[in-house]
Amino acid sequence: MSAAPEPARPPALHADSLQVCYAQGAATLAAVRDVSFRVSEHERVGIVGESGAGKSQAFLAVMGLLPKYARISGSVRFEGREILGLEPRALNRVRGSRLTMIFQDPMSSLTPHMKIGAQLAEVLVHHAGLTWRAAQLAALEMLDRVRIPDARRRLRQYPHELSGGMRQRVMIGMSLLCDPALLIADEPTSALDVTVQAQIIELLRALHAQSRMSIVLISHDMGVVAAIAQRILVMYAGRIVESAPAGKLLRQARHPYSALLIRCVPSLREPRGERMACLPGQAPGAADLERGCAFAPRCPRASARCHEERPPLRALEADAQVACHHPLEP
Amino acid sequence: MLRYFIKRLAAALPTLFIIVTLSFFLTRLAPGGPFDEERSLPPQIMANLQSAYGLDQPVWVQYGRYLRALGRGDFGPSFRYKDFTVSELIGQGLPVTLELGSLALALALGIGIPLGTMSALHRNAAADALAVSLAVLGVAIPSFVLLPLLGLLFGVTLHWLPVAGWERGSIRHLVLPVAALSLPPLAYIARLTRSGMLETLSSPFIRTARAKGLPLRAIITRHALRPALVPVAGYLAPAIASIMTGSLVVESIAGLPGVGRYLVQGALNRDYTLVLGMVVLYSSVLIAMGLLVDLLHAWLDPRVRFSAPQ
Amino acid sequence: MTPTSWRAAARRLRANKAAVAALSVIVSLVALALLAPSFNPNTVEALDWSHVATGPALVHAHWFGTDRLGRDLFVRTLEGARTSIAVGLAAGAVSLSLGLGFGAVAGYVGGRTDYWMMRLIEILSGLPLIFFVIFLTVIFGRNGAVLYVSIGAVGWLTMARIVRGQALSIRRQEFIEAAVACGASTARIIGKHVVPNVLGPVIVYATLTVPQIILLESFLSFLGLGIQEPHASLGTLIAEGAAEMEAAPWILLAPGLYLTVLLVCLNIFGDGLRDALDAREPA
């Protein structure tokens, strides 16, 4: 997070009191309870937390990809402009060009009956007004940039003819075609082999270095986040519980949950987004009402106060915040 | 793709062969002969007639001759329309029936698919209820009830369209028959498109397309339509069959001189060769349609025709 | 299916308002067909020369009007309804037994018998059997028995497929092995064990076949290839009505509406039944 003086350029993304709720009969499910954060220009931010923490939901809300019946409130400013509730045509100018997102399973996230080349080219045709031929050429260059060998042949192939790692590279390439300001990667490696995971993370780092874009990487795997993030946000039960520069967090986490996450880096065969095998108990669901700190039932340091009073997110240092009554001391 | 086609063709041909054989032997095994109605003929003339039509030969010989004639495209003479061969009758009637049937199919697809798509996009309780009721009605009302009712409404009461009759090149006479014929498949296609579209729109790759900022039109036509229409492709063969059976009645009521009407007339008159020829004709058409539909299905879903990925 | 799953299915069916409404309409229509003529003094054949081709009126209890020969349409329509329903049930029973028998044997015996039986079904299901039915009426004449059998032969294919699927899965279950161990013959096993256990889906399909059969019979009768004079089914009445449409539309409307409503409700009810039974928990 930036220090006290405001940055000269607006942050790539600025979320303020973002909430996402769903009505189910008489009850309300809160997927994202109250989330505020900033992503600066050319920053790499990691969002970590177990499944159900609201990580994906928050950023799907940012992209406007949640279903119509989702109740979203708060404010999200992208490059200084409010995008929550933006009318569809304006949103579509931003999405896919300046603001992009890639998803977890590249097999099901790519259109099975369209050739790779077409899926890439249509982004440029729509956003940059290129002709199909020019767009296909640009797509070819992009495939090279994301290190896909034999790119010319790949352009003419269908998604099921590529390996998982290659498909994810295609997804990444697709999102970079219009030189975005922000790329959101939602669990980009969770469906891939460990060796391929490392390649993808490395690719993202390299691409980030070559441009001015910011990256938000969402994962349940602290190891993956640690490999790429400059700053880490830890989410639990729909809220941010800790925010700190990566090095500082990994050396000395202040929130008990963060510390536990770091200690039990998940096993190789962890199913995606499942709760950490070494953390006892289960995270509260979206329907559970809050009373006190959401993590208290599972927290080894919980006190009576923790069960009654919800700890607010407050700054411990200039660049670190924590939501805990009894944060760990360095 | 070619290999797939040949495989399917190889499976279809024996089916056709069995149908032709089965039908042929059924006609020959029927009690009585085609000339039983004409009791007034003296035996000598009967014998001549039998021999002229080759009916005095053993069954196997007749079968062989029929097959060879079929190979030449000769369905044999009509027993009732004494001056015509079945092939000639087919030649006269087929264009009419094809025009009727293809228009009906085109209408069913051309209106059913957009209707189903729009219904999937604008989901509210009222539209849903309307769509479902129309679909149920469309499927259940028989064409032989629908056509007279339509004729009653548009012909007798409103005097907008002719109720029956046919003139070469006239469109007005085709409107009601085509409408009645296309309505049941149209309703079903709309319903299938709607459910297929709804399911496809919740797929992950549609979310990617939206994340790319593509306009709705592009998402529907380029990304969603092909997978959404897979169930419709599966329904095409039954749809064509339904149109074919419907054409029997529609042609009869509306007085359209197509092969359907000949079949019905042939059945009423117990004209064996005519009916046999019609059965062979309809079967071949259906099997051919079935093949085409299979090919279409494979095209819609590339995973069907490609072997395992790299 | 166990008794509890039957009960759950019945509950789901009762909750389906459309299906329940459809069922009550069906029952009313059938009751009308069976009972109403006793409330009307006219008979089916009586020719009322003073009221030829008149519209619906209360005069002489010609509630639906009369046809070109002066016959009362109310009783005639309902007699036609009785005929159509009777054919539906009779042919349905033929279809049911054929499908049940064929499918149970194929599924239970398995192996090559199964293979060839399934090939036969594949071939036959490639074509609209209406053409074959028409064919058969040409060959064997248009008497009632032929009609019932040939129409019944239409619906048995899907039935056979479903029964075979069920039989295949039942075959591996323990009580079958027990029966075999006790030395029961194949026929006995099929009859006493396989058949009762496939009843669930069979009932659903039987319900869905009945409207198809009624439709087919009406279709044939409409074309003149089905029920013959002086008996009338809804199909023949609709044919008469279509011919008289310009002068006397009510001759068409009464049987037409009756048939349409009956078919629509049978379809809705059948769909509801299928939904109720499909969603069942594993027995």
PDB file of C-alpha atoms in Angstrom, chain C residues 70-236:
ATOM      1  CA  GLY C  70     -79.190 -34.926 -38.919  1.00  0.00           C
ATOM      2  CA  ARG C  71     -77.313 -37.027 -36.422  1.00  0.00           C
ATOM      3  CA  ASP C  72     -76.852 -35.471 -33.010  1.00  0.00           C
ATOM      4  CA  LEU C  73     -73.261 -34.380 -32.559  1.00  0.00           C
ATOM      5  CA  PHE C  74     -73.177 -34.487 -28.789  1.00  0.00           C
ATOM      6  CA  VAL C  75     -73.732 -38.227 -28.558  1.00  0.00           C
ATOM      7  CA  ARG C  76     -71.722 -38.830 -31.695  1.00  0.00           C
ATOM      8  CA  THR C  77     -68.731 -36.899 -30.427  1.00  0.00           C
ATOM      9  CA  LEU C  78     -68.814 -38.711 -27.141  1.00  0.00           C
ATOM     10  CA  GLU C  79     -69.177 -42.068 -28.847  1.00  0.00           C
ATOM     11  CA  GLY C  80     -66.191 -41.138 -30.962  1.00  0.00           C
ATOM     12  CA  ALA C  81     -64.387 -40.249 -27.764  1.00  0.00           C
ATOM     13  CA  ARG C  82     -65.203 -43.621 -26.270  1.00  0.00           C
ATOM     14  CA  THR C  83     -63.893 -45.371 -29.365  1.00  0.00           C
ATOM     15  CA  SER C  84     -60.703 -43.370 -29.444  1.00  0.00           C
ATOM     16  CA  ILE C  85     -60.067 -43.915 -25.755  1.00  0.00           C
ATOM     17  CA  ALA C  86     -60.826 -47.625 -26.092  1.00  0.00           C
ATOM     18  CA  VAL C  87     -58.361 -47.944 -28.949  1.00  0.00           C
ATOM     19  CA  GLY C  88     -55.858 -45.963 -26.932  1.00  0.00           C
ATOM     20  CA  LEU C  89     -56.121 -48.328 -24.011  1.00  0.00           C
ATOM     21  CA  ALA C  90     -56.310 -51.533 -26.019  1.00  0.00           C
ATOM     22  CA  ALA C  91     -53.470 -50.678 -28.359  1.00  0.00           C
ATOM     23  CA  GLY C  92     -51.596 -49.300 -25.386  1.00  0.00           C
ATOM     24  CA  ALA C  93     -51.928 -52.650 -23.705  1.00  0.00           C
ATOM     25  CA  VAL C  94     -50.560 -54.356 -26.818  1.00  0.00           C
ATOM     26  CA  SER C  95     -47.706 -51.894 -26.917  1.00  0.00           C
ATOM     27  CA  LEU C  96     -47.045 -52.386 -23.234  1.00  0.00           C
ATOM     28  CA  SER C  97     -46.939 -56.176 -23.393  1.00  0.00           C
ATOM     29  CA  LEU C  98     -44.786 -56.206 -26.493  1.00  0.00           C
ATOM     30  CA  GLY C  99     -42.337 -53.718 -25.083  1.00  0.00           C
ATOM     31  CA  LEU C 100     -42.293 -55.291 -21.660  1.00  0.00           C
ATOM     32  CA  GLY C 101     -41.815 -58.794 -22.979  1.00  0.00           C
ATOM     33  CA  PHE C 102     -39.221 -57.891 -25.555  1.00  0.00           C
ATOM     34  CA  GLY C 103     -37.260 -55.624 -23.263  1.00  0.00           C
ATOM     35  CA  ALA C 104     -37.342 -57.950 -20.299  1.00  0.00           C
ATOM     36  CA  VAL C 105     -36.079 -60.874 -22.349  1.00  0.00           C
ATOM     37  CA  ALA C 106     -33.397 -58.841 -24.070  1.00  0.00           C
ATOM     38  CA  GLY C 107     -32.194 -57.208 -20.881  1.00  0.00           C
ATOM     39  CA  TYR C 108     -32.267 -60.257 -18.729  1.00  0.00           C
ATOM     40  CA  VAL C 109     -30.931 -62.857 -21.132  1.00  0.00           C
ATOM     41  CA  GLY C 110     -28.286 -60.508 -22.463  1.00  0.00           C
ATOM     42  CA  GLY C 111     -25.458 -61.603 -24.674  1.00  0.00           C
ATOM     43  CA  ARG C 112     -26.072 -62.229 -28.330  1.00  0.00           C
ATOM     44  CA  THR C 113     -29.837 -62.425 -28.003  1.00  0.00           C
ATOM     45  CA  ASP C 114     -29.768 -58.967 -26.535  1.00  0.00           C
ATOM     46  CA  TYR C 115     -27.432 -57.714 -29.238  1.00  0.00           C
ATOM     47  CA  TRP C 116     -29.619 -58.813 -32.118  1.00  0.00           C
ATOM     48  CA  MET C 117     -32.820 -57.750 -30.478  1.00  0.00           C
ATOM     49  CA  MET C 118     -31.360 -54.288 -29.998  1.00  0.00           C
ATOM     50  CA  ARG C 119     -30.206 -54.125 -33.604  1.00  0.00           C
ATOM     51  CA  LEU C 120     -33.759 -54.939 -34.647  1.00  0.00           C
ATOM     52  CA  ILE C 121     -35.095 -52.122 -32.517  1.00  0.00           C
ATOM     53  CA  GLU C 122     -32.521 -49.727 -33.938  1.00  0.00           C
ATOM     54  CA  ILE C 123     -33.579 -50.526 -37.471  1.00  0.00           C
ATOM     55  CA  LEU C 124     -37.251 -50.251 -36.735  1.00  0.00           C
ATOM     56  CA  SER C 125     -36.923 -47.019 -34.832  1.00  0.00           C
ATOM     57  CA  GLY C 126     -35.252 -45.314 -37.745  1.00  0.00           C
ATOM     58  CA  LEU C 127     -38.569 -44.789 -39.457  1.00  0.00           C
ATOM     59  CA  PRO C 128     -41.970 -43.400 -38.711  1.00  0.00           C
ATOM     60  CA  LEU C 129     -44.021 -46.472 -38.279  1.00  0.00           C
ATOM     61  CA  ILE C 130     -47.088 -44.665 -39.485  1.00  0.00           C
ATOM     62  CA  PHE C 131     -46.030 -45.604 -42.942  1.00  0.00           C
ATOM     63  CA  PHE C 132     -45.811 -49.210 -41.957  1.00  0.00           C
ATOM     64  CA  VAL C 133     -49.151 -49.071 -40.249  1.00  0.00           C
ATOM     65  CA  ILE C 134     -50.686 -47.644 -43.378  1.00  0.00           C
ATOM     66  CA  PHE C 135     -48.915 -50.345 -45.288  1.00  0.00           C
ATOM     67  CA  LEU C 136     -50.341 -53.006 -43.038  1.00  0.00           C
ATOM     68  CA  THR C 137     -53.854 -51.676 -43.368  1.00  0.00           C
ATOM     69  CA  VAL C 138     -53.462 -51.856 -47.113  1.00  0.00           C
ATOM     70  CA  ILE C 139     -52.382 -55.443 -46.935  1.00  0.00           C
ATOM     71  CA  PHE C 140     -54.472 -56.872 -44.170  1.00  0.00           C
ATOM     72  CA  GLY C 141     -57.560 -54.788 -44.519  1.00  0.00           C
ATOM     73  CA  ARG C 142     -59.131 -52.399 -42.123  1.00  0.00           C
ATOM     74  CA  ASN C 143     -60.704 -54.531 -39.484  1.00  0.00           C
ATOM     75  CA  GLY C 144     -60.492 -53.746 -35.814  1.00  0.00           C
ATOM     76  CA  ALA C 145     -57.999 -56.392 -34.754  1.00  0.00           C
ATOM     77  CA  VAL C 146     -55.450 -55.343 -37.351  1.00  0.00           C
ATOM     78  CA  LEU C 147     -55.876 -51.791 -36.214  1.00  0.00           C
ATOM     79  CA  TYR C 148     -55.260 -52.530 -32.558  1.00  0.00           C
ATOM     80  CA  VAL C 149     -52.222 -54.668 -33.213  1.00  0.00           C
ATOM     81  CA  SER C 150     -50.587 -52.437 -35.768  1.00  0.00           C
ATOM     82  CA  ILE C 151     -51.149 -49.280 -33.781  1.00  0.00           C
ATOM     83  CA  GLY C 152     -49.944 -50.966 -30.654  1.00  0.00           C
ATOM     84  CA  ALA C 153     -46.835 -51.954 -32.530  1.00  0.00           C
ATOM     85  CA  VAL C 154     -45.917 -48.267 -32.738  1.00  0.00           C
ATOM     86  CA  GLY C 155     -45.153 -47.499 -29.145  1.00  0.00           C
ATOM     87  CA  TRP C 156     -43.371 -50.620 -28.033  1.00  0.00           C
ATOM     88  CA  LEU C 157     -39.897 -49.642 -29.215  1.00  0.00           C
ATOM     89  CA  THR C 158     -39.086 -47.046 -26.590  1.00  0.00           C
ATOM     90  CA  MET C 159     -40.799 -49.174 -23.994  1.00  0.00           C
ATOM     91  CA  ALA C 160     -38.599 -52.131 -24.926  1.00  0.00           C
ATOM     92  CA  ARG C 161     -35.480 -49.994 -24.653  1.00  0.00           C
ATOM     93  CA  ILE C 162     -36.363 -48.737 -21.212  1.00  0.00           C
ATOM     94  CA  VAL C 163     -37.390 -52.127 -19.918  1.00  0.00           C
ATOM     95  CA  ARG C 164     -34.181 -53.617 -21.240  1.00  0.00           C
ATOM     96  CA  GLY C 165     -32.128 -50.992 -19.446  1.00  0.00           C
ATOM     97  CA  GLN C 166     -33.907 -51.681 -16.213  1.00  0.00           C
ATOM     98  CA  ALA C 167     -33.668 -55.427 -16.679  1.00  0.00           C
ATOM     99  CA  LEU C 168     -29.934 -55.154 -17.299  1.00  0.00           C
ATOM    100  CA  SER C 169     -29.374 -53.409 -14.010  1.00  0.00           C
ATOM    101  CA  ILE C 170     -31.676 -55.696 -12.068  1.00  0.00           C
ATOM    102  CA  ARG C 171     -30.040 -58.779 -13.448  1.00  0.00           C
ATOM    103  CA  ARG C 172     -26.993 -58.239 -11.309  1.00  0.00           C
ATOM    104  CA  GLN C 173     -28.833 -57.830  -8.108  1.00  0.00           C
ATOM    105  CA  GLU C 174     -28.803 -60.322  -5.330  1.00  0.00           C
ATOM    106  CA  PHE C 175     -32.320 -61.517  -5.241  1.00  0.00           C
ATOM    107  CA  ILE C 176     -31.974 -62.625  -8.834  1.00  0.00           C
ATOM    108  CA  GLU C 177     -28.886 -64.624  -7.982  1.00  0.00           C
ATOM    109  CA  ALA C 178     -30.776 -66.151  -5.105  1.00  0.00           C
ATOM    110  CA  ALA C 179     -33.606 -67.152  -7.409  1.00  0.00           C
ATOM    111  CA  VAL C 180     -31.186 -68.698  -9.863  1.00  0.00           C
ATOM    112  CA  ALA C 181     -29.489 -70.563  -7.045  1.00  0.00           C
ATOM    113  CA  CYS C 182     -32.855 -71.978  -6.053  1.00  0.00           C
ATOM    114  CA  GLY C 183     -33.176 -73.384  -9.522  1.00  0.00           C
ATOM    115  CA  ALA C 184     -35.893 -71.091 -10.844  1.00  0.00           C
ATOM    116  CA  SER C 185     -36.234 -71.161 -14.610  1.00  0.00           C
ATOM    117  CA  THR C 186     -35.399 -68.114 -16.692  1.00  0.00           C
ATOM    118  CA  ALA C 187     -39.002 -67.594 -17.664  1.00  0.00           C
ATOM    119  CA  ARG C 188     -40.124 -67.716 -14.077  1.00  0.00           C
ATOM    120  CA  ILE C 189     -37.454 -65.247 -12.994  1.00  0.00           C
ATOM    121  CA  ILE C 190     -38.412 -62.853 -15.715  1.00  0.00           C
ATOM    122  CA  GLY C 191     -42.053 -63.136 -14.890  1.00  0.00           C
ATOM    123  CA  LYS C 192     -41.902 -62.989 -11.142  1.00  0.00           C
ATOM    124  CA  HIS C 193     -38.893 -60.809 -10.481  1.00  0.00           C
ATOM    125  CA  VAL C 194     -37.783 -58.712 -13.436  1.00  0.00           C
ATOM    126  CA  VAL C 195     -41.163 -57.504 -14.580  1.00  0.00           C
ATOM    127  CA  PRO C 196     -42.492 -56.179 -11.248  1.00  0.00           C
ATOM    128  CA  ASN C 197     -39.304 -54.265 -10.696  1.00  0.00           C
ATOM    129  CA  VAL C 198     -39.322 -52.364 -13.919  1.00  0.00           C
ATOM    130  CA  LEU C 199     -42.836 -51.119 -13.377  1.00  0.00           C
ATOM    131  CA  GLY C 200     -41.904 -47.549 -12.460  1.00  0.00           C
ATOM    132  CA  PRO C 201     -40.585 -46.187 -15.745  1.00  0.00           C
ATOM    133  CA  VAL C 202     -42.893 -48.512 -17.631  1.00  0.00           C
ATOM    134  CA  ILE C 203     -45.916 -46.812 -16.149  1.00  0.00           C
ATOM    135  CA  VAL C 204     -44.583 -43.430 -17.103  1.00  0.00           C
ATOM    136  CA  TYR C 205     -44.023 -44.446 -20.649  1.00  0.00           C
ATOM    137  CA  ALA C 206     -47.329 -46.201 -20.895  1.00  0.00           C
ATOM    138  CA  THR C 207     -48.926 -42.940 -19.880  1.00  0.00           C
ATOM    139  CA  LEU C 208     -46.972 -41.082 -22.503  1.00  0.00           C
ATOM    140  CA  THR C 209     -47.742 -43.686 -25.168  1.00  0.00           C
ATOM    141  CA  VAL C 210     -51.495 -43.458 -24.791  1.00  0.00           C
ATOM    142  CA  PRO C 211     -51.756 -39.956 -26.292  1.00  0.00           C
ATOM    143  CA  GLN C 212     -49.421 -40.995 -29.092  1.00  0.00           C
ATOM    144  CA  ILE C 213     -51.649 -43.950 -29.865  1.00  0.00           C
ATOM    145  CA  ILE C 214     -54.836 -41.938 -29.736  1.00  0.00           C
ATOM    146  CA  LEU C 215     -53.179 -39.459 -32.041  1.00  0.00           C
ATOM    147  CA  LEU C 216     -52.133 -42.168 -34.447  1.00  0.00           C
ATOM    148  CA  GLU C 217     -55.568 -43.749 -34.489  1.00  0.00           C
ATOM    149  CA  SER C 218     -57.207 -40.387 -35.078  1.00  0.00           C
ATOM    150  CA  PHE C 219     -54.728 -39.703 -37.815  1.00  0.00           C
ATOM    151  CA  LEU C 220     -55.526 -42.952 -39.573  1.00  0.00           C
ATOM    152  CA  SER C 221     -59.250 -42.589 -39.116  1.00  0.00           C
ATOM    153  CA  PHE C 222     -59.038 -39.073 -40.417  1.00  0.00           C
ATOM    154  CA  LEU C 223     -57.440 -40.337 -43.584  1.00  0.00           C
ATOM    155  CA  GLY C 224     -60.077 -43.006 -43.864  1.00  0.00           C
ATOM    156  CA  LEU C 225     -57.726 -45.830 -43.062  1.00  0.00           C
ATOM    157  CA  GLY C 226     -58.811 -46.508 -39.520  1.00  0.00           C
ATOM    158  CA  ILE C 227     -62.161 -47.023 -37.940  1.00  0.00           C
ATOM    159  CA  GLN C 228     -64.831 -47.559 -40.522  1.00  0.00           C
ATOM    160  CA  GLU C 229     -68.496 -46.540 -40.750  1.00  0.00           C
ATOM    161  CA  PRO C 230     -70.860 -46.758 -38.988  1.00  0.00           C
ATOM    162  CA  HIS C 231     -68.548 -46.623 -36.004  1.00  0.00           C
ATOM    163  CA  ALA C 232     -66.995 -43.273 -35.440  1.00  0.00           C
ATOM    164  CA  SER C 233     -63.843 -42.227 -33.700  1.00  0.00           C
ATOM    165  CA  LEU C 234     -62.741 -38.659 -33.090  1.00  0.00           C
ATOM    166  CA  GLY C 235     -60.612 -38.894 -36.197  1.00  0.00           C
ATOM    167  CA  THR C 236     -63.483 -39.714 -38.538  1.00  0.00           C
TER     168      THR C 236
END
